[in-house]
Structure formats: C-alpha cells, structure tokens
Coordinates of C-alpha atoms in Angstrom, one line a residue:
M1 CA 80.3 129.5 128.7
L2 CA 77.3 127.2 128.6
I3 CA 78.0 125.9 124.8
R4 CA 81.6 124.6 126.3
E5 CA 80.2 122.9 128.9
Y6 CA 77.5 121.6 127.3
L7 CA 79.9 120.4 124.9
S8 CA 82.4 119.4 127.7
T9 CA 79.6 116.4 129.2
F10 CA 80.3 114.2 125.4
P11 CA 82.4 111.4 125.5
L12 CA 84.6 111.9 122.2
L13 CA 83.8 110.4 119.6
R14 CA 81.3 112.8 119.6
L15 CA 83.0 115.6 119.8
R16 CA 85.6 114.5 116.6
R17 CA 82.1 113.5 114.9
I18 CA 80.6 117.1 115.7
L19 CA 83.7 118.5 114.1
I20 CA 83.8 116.3 111.5
S21 CA 80.2 117.0 110.5
L22 CA 81.5 120.8 110.5
D23 CA 83.8 120.1 107.7
I24 CA 85.8 123.0 109.0
T25 CA 89.2 123.5 106.7
V26 CA 91.5 124.2 109.9
A27 CA 89.9 122.0 111.5
N28 CA 90.6 118.8 108.9
S29 CA 93.7 119.5 109.0
I30 CA 95.5 119.2 112.0
F31 CA 93.0 116.4 113.2
P32 CA 95.5 114.6 113.6
Q33 CA 96.7 116.4 116.0
I34 CA 93.7 117.0 117.6
A35 CA 91.7 114.1 117.9
K36 CA 92.4 113.4 121.7
D37 CA 92.2 117.0 122.8
A38 CA 88.8 117.6 124.1
S39 CA 89.3 121.3 124.5
K40 CA 90.4 121.9 121.5
L41 CA 87.6 120.1 119.5
I42 CA 85.3 122.0 121.7
D43 CA 87.2 125.7 120.5
F44 CA 86.7 124.4 116.8
I45 CA 83.4 123.9 117.6
C46 CA 82.5 126.5 119.1
Y47 CA 83.7 128.4 116.0
G48 CA 81.8 126.8 113.8
V49 CA 78.6 126.6 115.1
A50 CA 78.9 130.4 116.1
S51 CA 79.3 131.1 112.5
D52 CA 75.4 130.2 111.8
K53 CA 73.1 133.7 112.4
I54 CA 70.0 131.3 111.5
K55 CA 70.5 128.4 114.6
S56 CA 71.0 128.6 118.1
P57 CA 74.5 127.1 119.2
F58 CA 72.3 124.2 120.7
D59 CA 69.7 124.1 117.9
K60 CA 72.8 124.0 116.0
I61 CA 74.5 121.3 117.8
N62 CA 72.0 118.9 118.8
K63 CA 71.2 119.2 114.6
I64 CA 74.4 118.1 113.7
V65 CA 74.5 115.3 117.4
I66 CA 70.2 113.6 115.7
D67 CA 73.0 113.2 112.6
V68 CA 75.5 112.2 113.0
E69 CA 74.1 108.8 115.2
S70 CA 71.5 108.7 112.5
D71 CA 73.8 107.5 109.9
A72 CA 77.2 106.3 112.8
F73 CA 78.8 103.0 110.8
S74 CA 77.8 99.2 110.6
D75 CA 79.3 96.1 109.6
G76 CA 76.9 95.0 107.0
C77 CA 79.3 96.8 104.3
I78 CA 82.7 94.7 105.7
V79 CA 80.7 91.8 106.9
W80 CA 81.4 89.5 103.9
L81 CA 85.7 89.2 105.0
K82 CA 84.6 87.4 107.7
N83 CA 84.3 84.4 105.3
D84 CA 87.5 85.8 103.0
I85 CA 90.6 86.0 105.2
E86 CA 92.2 86.7 101.7
A87 CA 90.6 90.0 101.5
C88 CA 90.4 90.9 105.4
H89 CA 94.2 90.1 105.5
Y90 CA 94.5 92.6 102.8
F91 CA 91.7 94.9 104.3
W92 CA 93.1 95.0 107.6
W93 CA 96.8 96.1 106.0
S94 CA 95.3 98.1 104.1
L95 CA 93.0 100.6 107.5
I96 CA 96.0 99.9 109.5
Q97 CA 98.4 101.7 107.4
L98 CA 95.7 104.1 106.3
E99 CA 97.0 108.2 106.9
W100 CA 94.3 110.9 107.7
R101 CA 95.4 113.0 104.9
D102 CA 94.8 110.3 102.0
V103 CA 90.9 110.1 104.3
F104 CA 89.9 113.6 104.1
K105 CA 91.2 114.0 100.6
M106 CA 88.7 110.8 99.8
L107 CA 85.9 112.1 101.6
R108 CA 86.4 116.2 101.9
A109 CA 87.8 116.4 98.0
D110 CA 85.9 119.4 97.8
N111 CA 87.7 121.0 101.1
I112 CA 91.2 122.2 100.0
H113 CA 93.3 121.5 103.0
R114 CA 97.3 120.4 103.8
Y115 CA 98.5 119.3 106.9
S116 CA 101.4 122.2 106.4
D117 CA 99.6 125.0 106.4
V118 CA 99.0 124.5 110.1
G119 CA 101.6 124.4 112.6
G120 CA 104.6 125.3 110.8
R121 CA 105.5 121.5 109.8
Q122 CA 104.1 118.1 107.4
Q123 CA 103.2 115.3 109.6
A124 CA 101.7 112.6 108.0
Q125 CA 99.4 110.4 110.7
C126 CA 97.6 107.0 110.5
V127 CA 94.5 106.7 111.8
S128 CA 95.4 103.6 113.9
D129 CA 98.1 105.4 115.6
T130 CA 96.0 108.0 116.3
F131 CA 93.7 105.9 118.2
C132 CA 96.6 103.7 119.5
L133 CA 95.3 100.5 117.3
P134 CA 98.2 97.8 116.9
R135 CA 99.7 97.3 114.1
V136 CA 100.6 93.4 114.1
V137 CA 97.6 91.6 114.6
G138 CA 97.5 87.3 114.8
G139 CA 94.7 85.8 113.5
H140 CA 91.8 86.0 111.2
K141 CA 88.8 86.9 114.3
E142 CA 91.8 89.3 115.7
R143 CA 92.5 91.1 112.2
Y144 CA 88.3 91.8 111.7
K145 CA 88.0 92.8 115.5
S146 CA 90.7 95.0 114.3
I147 CA 88.7 96.4 111.5
L148 CA 85.0 96.9 112.9
T149 CA 87.6 98.9 116.0
L150 CA 89.2 101.1 113.2
L151 CA 86.4 102.0 111.0
S152 CA 83.9 102.4 114.6
L153 CA 85.7 105.2 115.1
L154 CA 86.3 107.0 111.9
P155 CA 84.1 110.4 113.2
F156 CA 82.5 110.2 110.3
K157 CA 79.0 109.1 108.6
N158 CA 78.2 105.6 107.4
T159 CA 78.1 106.6 104.1
E160 CA 81.4 108.6 103.8
I161 CA 82.9 104.9 105.4
N162 CA 81.2 103.1 102.7
L163 CA 83.1 105.4 100.2
L164 CA 86.2 104.6 102.2
I165 CA 85.0 100.6 101.8
S166 CA 84.8 100.4 98.3
H167 CA 87.8 102.5 97.7
L168 CA 89.6 100.1 99.8
S169 CA 87.2 97.3 98.1
C170 CA 88.1 98.9 94.6
N171 CA 91.8 98.3 95.5
Y172 CA 91.4 94.6 96.2
K173 CA 89.8 93.4 93.3
R174 CA 92.3 95.3 91.2
D175 CA 95.6 94.5 92.9
K176 CA 94.5 91.1 92.6
E177 CA 93.3 90.7 89.1
I178 CA 97.0 91.6 88.4
C179 CA 98.9 90.1 90.7
R180 CA 97.1 86.6 89.8
R181 CA 97.7 87.6 86.1
E182 CA 101.1 88.2 86.0
V183 CA 102.1 85.2 88.4
N184 CA 100.8 81.5 89.4
V185 CA 100.3 82.5 93.1
N186 CA 98.8 78.8 93.7
S187 CA 102.2 77.1 92.7
L188 CA 103.2 78.8 95.4
M189 CA 101.0 78.3 98.3
K190 CA 100.8 75.0 98.0
S191 CA 103.0 74.0 100.7
K192 CA 104.7 75.4 104.1
E193 CA 108.1 75.3 102.6
S194 CA 107.1 77.0 99.1
I195 CA 105.2 80.2 101.6
S196 CA 108.9 79.8 103.5
F197 CA 110.7 80.2 100.8
S198 CA 109.2 82.8 98.8
I199 CA 108.8 85.1 102.6
C200 CA 112.1 85.0 102.4
Y201 CA 113.2 85.4 98.9
L202 CA 110.8 88.6 99.2
K203 CA 113.1 89.6 102.4
K204 CA 116.6 89.1 100.5
K205 CA 114.9 91.4 98.1
N206 CA 114.3 94.1 100.6
M207 CA 110.5 93.7 99.6
F208 CA 108.3 91.7 102.8
L209 CA 107.3 95.0 104.4
A210 CA 108.1 94.4 108.5
D211 CA 104.4 94.8 109.5
L212 CA 103.6 92.3 107.7
E213 CA 105.8 89.9 109.2
P214 CA 103.1 86.8 110.1
L215 CA 103.1 85.8 113.8
T216 CA 101.2 82.0 113.7
E217 CA 102.2 80.0 110.9
S218 CA 99.1 80.4 109.8
D219 CA 99.1 84.1 109.5
S220 CA 101.8 83.6 106.7
K221 CA 100.0 82.9 104.2
Y222 CA 97.6 85.8 103.8
A223 CA 101.2 88.0 105.1
L224 CA 102.8 86.1 101.4
I225 CA 99.5 86.9 99.4
T226 CA 99.0 90.2 100.5
Q227 CA 102.4 91.6 99.6
L228 CA 102.0 90.2 96.0
Y229 CA 99.2 92.2 96.3
L230 CA 101.1 95.0 97.6
L231 CA 103.6 94.6 95.4
T232 CA 101.4 95.0 91.5
R233 CA 101.9 98.9 91.9
E234 CA 105.5 98.5 91.2
D235 CA 107.0 99.0 88.0
N236 CA 109.0 95.9 88.1
F237 CA 106.6 93.0 89.1
K238 CA 106.4 91.3 86.7
E239 CA 110.0 90.5 86.7
L240 CA 109.8 90.0 90.3
V241 CA 107.5 87.9 90.6
T242 CA 108.7 85.9 87.3
S243 CA 112.5 85.7 89.6
L244 CA 110.3 84.2 92.2
T245 CA 108.7 81.4 90.9
K246 CA 112.0 80.6 88.2
A247 CA 114.0 81.0 92.2
W248 CA 111.4 78.2 93.7
S249 CA 111.7 75.9 90.8
Q250 CA 115.6 75.8 90.8
K251 CA 114.7 75.5 94.1
K252 CA 112.4 72.2 94.2
V253 CA 115.2 70.4 91.0
R254 CA 118.5 71.0 93.4
E255 CA 116.0 69.6 96.5
K256 CA 115.0 66.5 93.6
R257 CA 118.4 66.2 92.3
K258 CA 119.6 65.8 96.5
E259 CA 116.9 63.5 97.0
T260 CA 118.3 61.3 93.6
D261 CA 122.0 61.6 94.9
K262 CA 120.9 59.8 98.5
K263 CA 119.2 57.5 97.4
Q264 CA 121.8 56.2 94.8
T265 CA 124.8 56.9 97.9
A266 CA 122.5 54.1 99.8
E267 CA 122.3 51.8 96.7
L268 CA 126.1 52.2 96.3
L269 CA 127.2 51.3 100.1
G270 CA 129.3 48.3 100.0
L271 CA 131.4 49.6 96.3
S272 CA 135.2 50.7 97.0
K273 CA 135.4 54.3 96.9
E274 CA 137.4 53.7 93.3
S275 CA 134.4 52.1 92.4
I276 CA 132.2 54.9 93.5
R277 CA 134.5 57.5 91.2
M278 CA 134.2 54.9 88.2
L279 CA 130.3 54.7 88.2
K280 CA 129.9 58.3 88.6
E281 CA 131.9 58.8 86.3
L282 CA 130.8 56.7 83.3
S283 CA 127.2 57.4 85.2
K284 CA 128.5 61.6 84.0
K285 CA 129.3 60.5 80.5
H286 CA 126.9 58.3 79.0
S287 CA 124.3 60.1 80.9
M288 CA 123.2 57.5 82.8
D289 CA 121.8 57.1 86.2
H290 CA 123.6 54.5 88.9
S291 CA 121.0 51.5 89.0
E292 CA 120.6 52.0 85.4
L293 CA 124.4 51.7 85.1
M294 CA 124.5 48.8 87.8
E295 CA 121.6 46.6 85.8
L296 CA 123.8 47.5 82.1
A297 CA 126.3 45.8 84.2
I298 CA 125.0 42.3 85.6
Q299 CA 123.2 42.2 82.7
S300 CA 126.6 42.2 80.4
L301 CA 128.3 40.0 83.2
F302 CA 125.1 37.5 82.8
E303 CA 125.6 36.8 78.9
Q304 CA 129.3 36.5 78.9
M305 CA 128.4 33.7 82.0
Q306 CA 125.9 32.0 78.9

C-alpha cells in the first residue's frame, strides 16, 4: 500500500515514463488504453518493481525516476525545423499520424508485442489521439509547437526519441529525393494558381488526404509538398505526377488561347458577324491569326491602290 500511495503523488507523465522504462511486454501492448489511467499505470509499475529481488520497490522507483529525468526530451534534435517550413510540415504530419504500434516496434524491437494479445481485439491508436492533440493546425509556428508538445509527452528517454526523429528524417530525405527526381516540383509551386490547381487535381483523384487540408493560403504550398512526398510510396507515383504536370501545362495553354481569342475579339469589334465568320475560317485554313490576316488584307488593298 505504501508504494501505491507514493506513486499516486506522481503526475501522469512521470508514471508513464516509469512504466515504459520497466519495459513490460503486456503493459506496452495496451499502453494506449491505460495511458490516462493513473490507477492502472500504478498497478503495472507495482508488478514490475516487485519482481526485483535485489532492490526495494522504493529504491527501484527512485532510480528509475532519476534515470528518466536525467534523459528527458530536449528539443536540440528538432530545432532546425524552425527554419525549414517544408520539413516541419512533413514532420508534423508524420508525428500526428504516428501509431503507438509503430513507436514500440521501432523503440522496443526486442520486445515482442501485439495489440490484439490483450483485450481481445486489435486497436491501433495514434499517439496524438492519446494526448488529445489537434489533427488540424494552421501556421508554421503552431505546427512546430505541436511537434514539441507531442515529443515532450512521449514517455521515452531522449536517446530513444532521437532515434524516432532520425527515422522520420530518413523518411523525409528519401521521399523528397524520389519526388524531386520524378517531378519538377518548382513548376507546380510557382504561383497560387498552380498550387490550387494541383491540390484540386489530387482531390479529384482521391489522392489528397483530408487531414492535410490547408487552413490558410500560405499553408497550401507545404500541404501540397507533403502530399507529393507521401505519394512517392505509391507504385504509380511517376504516372500520377506526370499526368498532374501535363494537366497543368494544358490548362496554361488553354488559358493562353482564351486570352489570345479575347484579344482578337476585341480587335474585331466593329466588324460584321459575317466578316468575323470569314476571318475565322481564313485564320483556320491558313494557320494565321486575325491580326496577320488583317495586315495582309490592308497591304493587298494598299498595293491595289498604287
């Protein structure tokens, strides 16, 4: 009872860190379901420290507390994201979607566990859901703050969190390299129109994730880049981005043609409908624009007048 009373004075975050430090397979496998329940966390901690025949439970817990506090999360490994909006957006998305199952597989690779082993059903849960973090965030500063919050709430040591960051960094560099090799990303980011068109195009193809929907106009560019990087994992990525860039080029050609037609129409104001009809037929037959035909007609009449 004394040990339980002692543990009940600890905040949830410290209880989580103590339990994860004990590395109990069963507790790991159901951690998302017990992370907010201090009583259940304490139950598992008591079970874990009771198995130590050498140290007393109090000594064991105090040593763990010292260890986890001395190796608590430090933002030194992600501070570079402050100056890299593109990478920050990618990291934020990856962390918001991160499942506990994948975290434990990465950081507890030697500890076999499955969510379905306990509780009778498989229940994959995101880390962000456990900590009630918003899935939609607007602005670079808020995304960076969200990353800091999530990482500081993870009940792992700083050295382990650094491994997680390193893994995400490798994914980012790989996806970026593949994407930049296959598609001229800069051409799609040149204007607000090209960015908006690309997002709409991917939505029509059901290839734009709902949670990536940008809240602000400035977020659109980085939401699109993150989505393109994520799509590099699809087998048909090259075909998809080829069709996207082609569709954008065709749209620009159509808009240029419309602008030319609009300009030519303005030039034809004052002509009769029949004259305009004949001029269009001549333009089509001789592959000449209206201004060229009109200049030719003027030149011909002037020569006849001489």
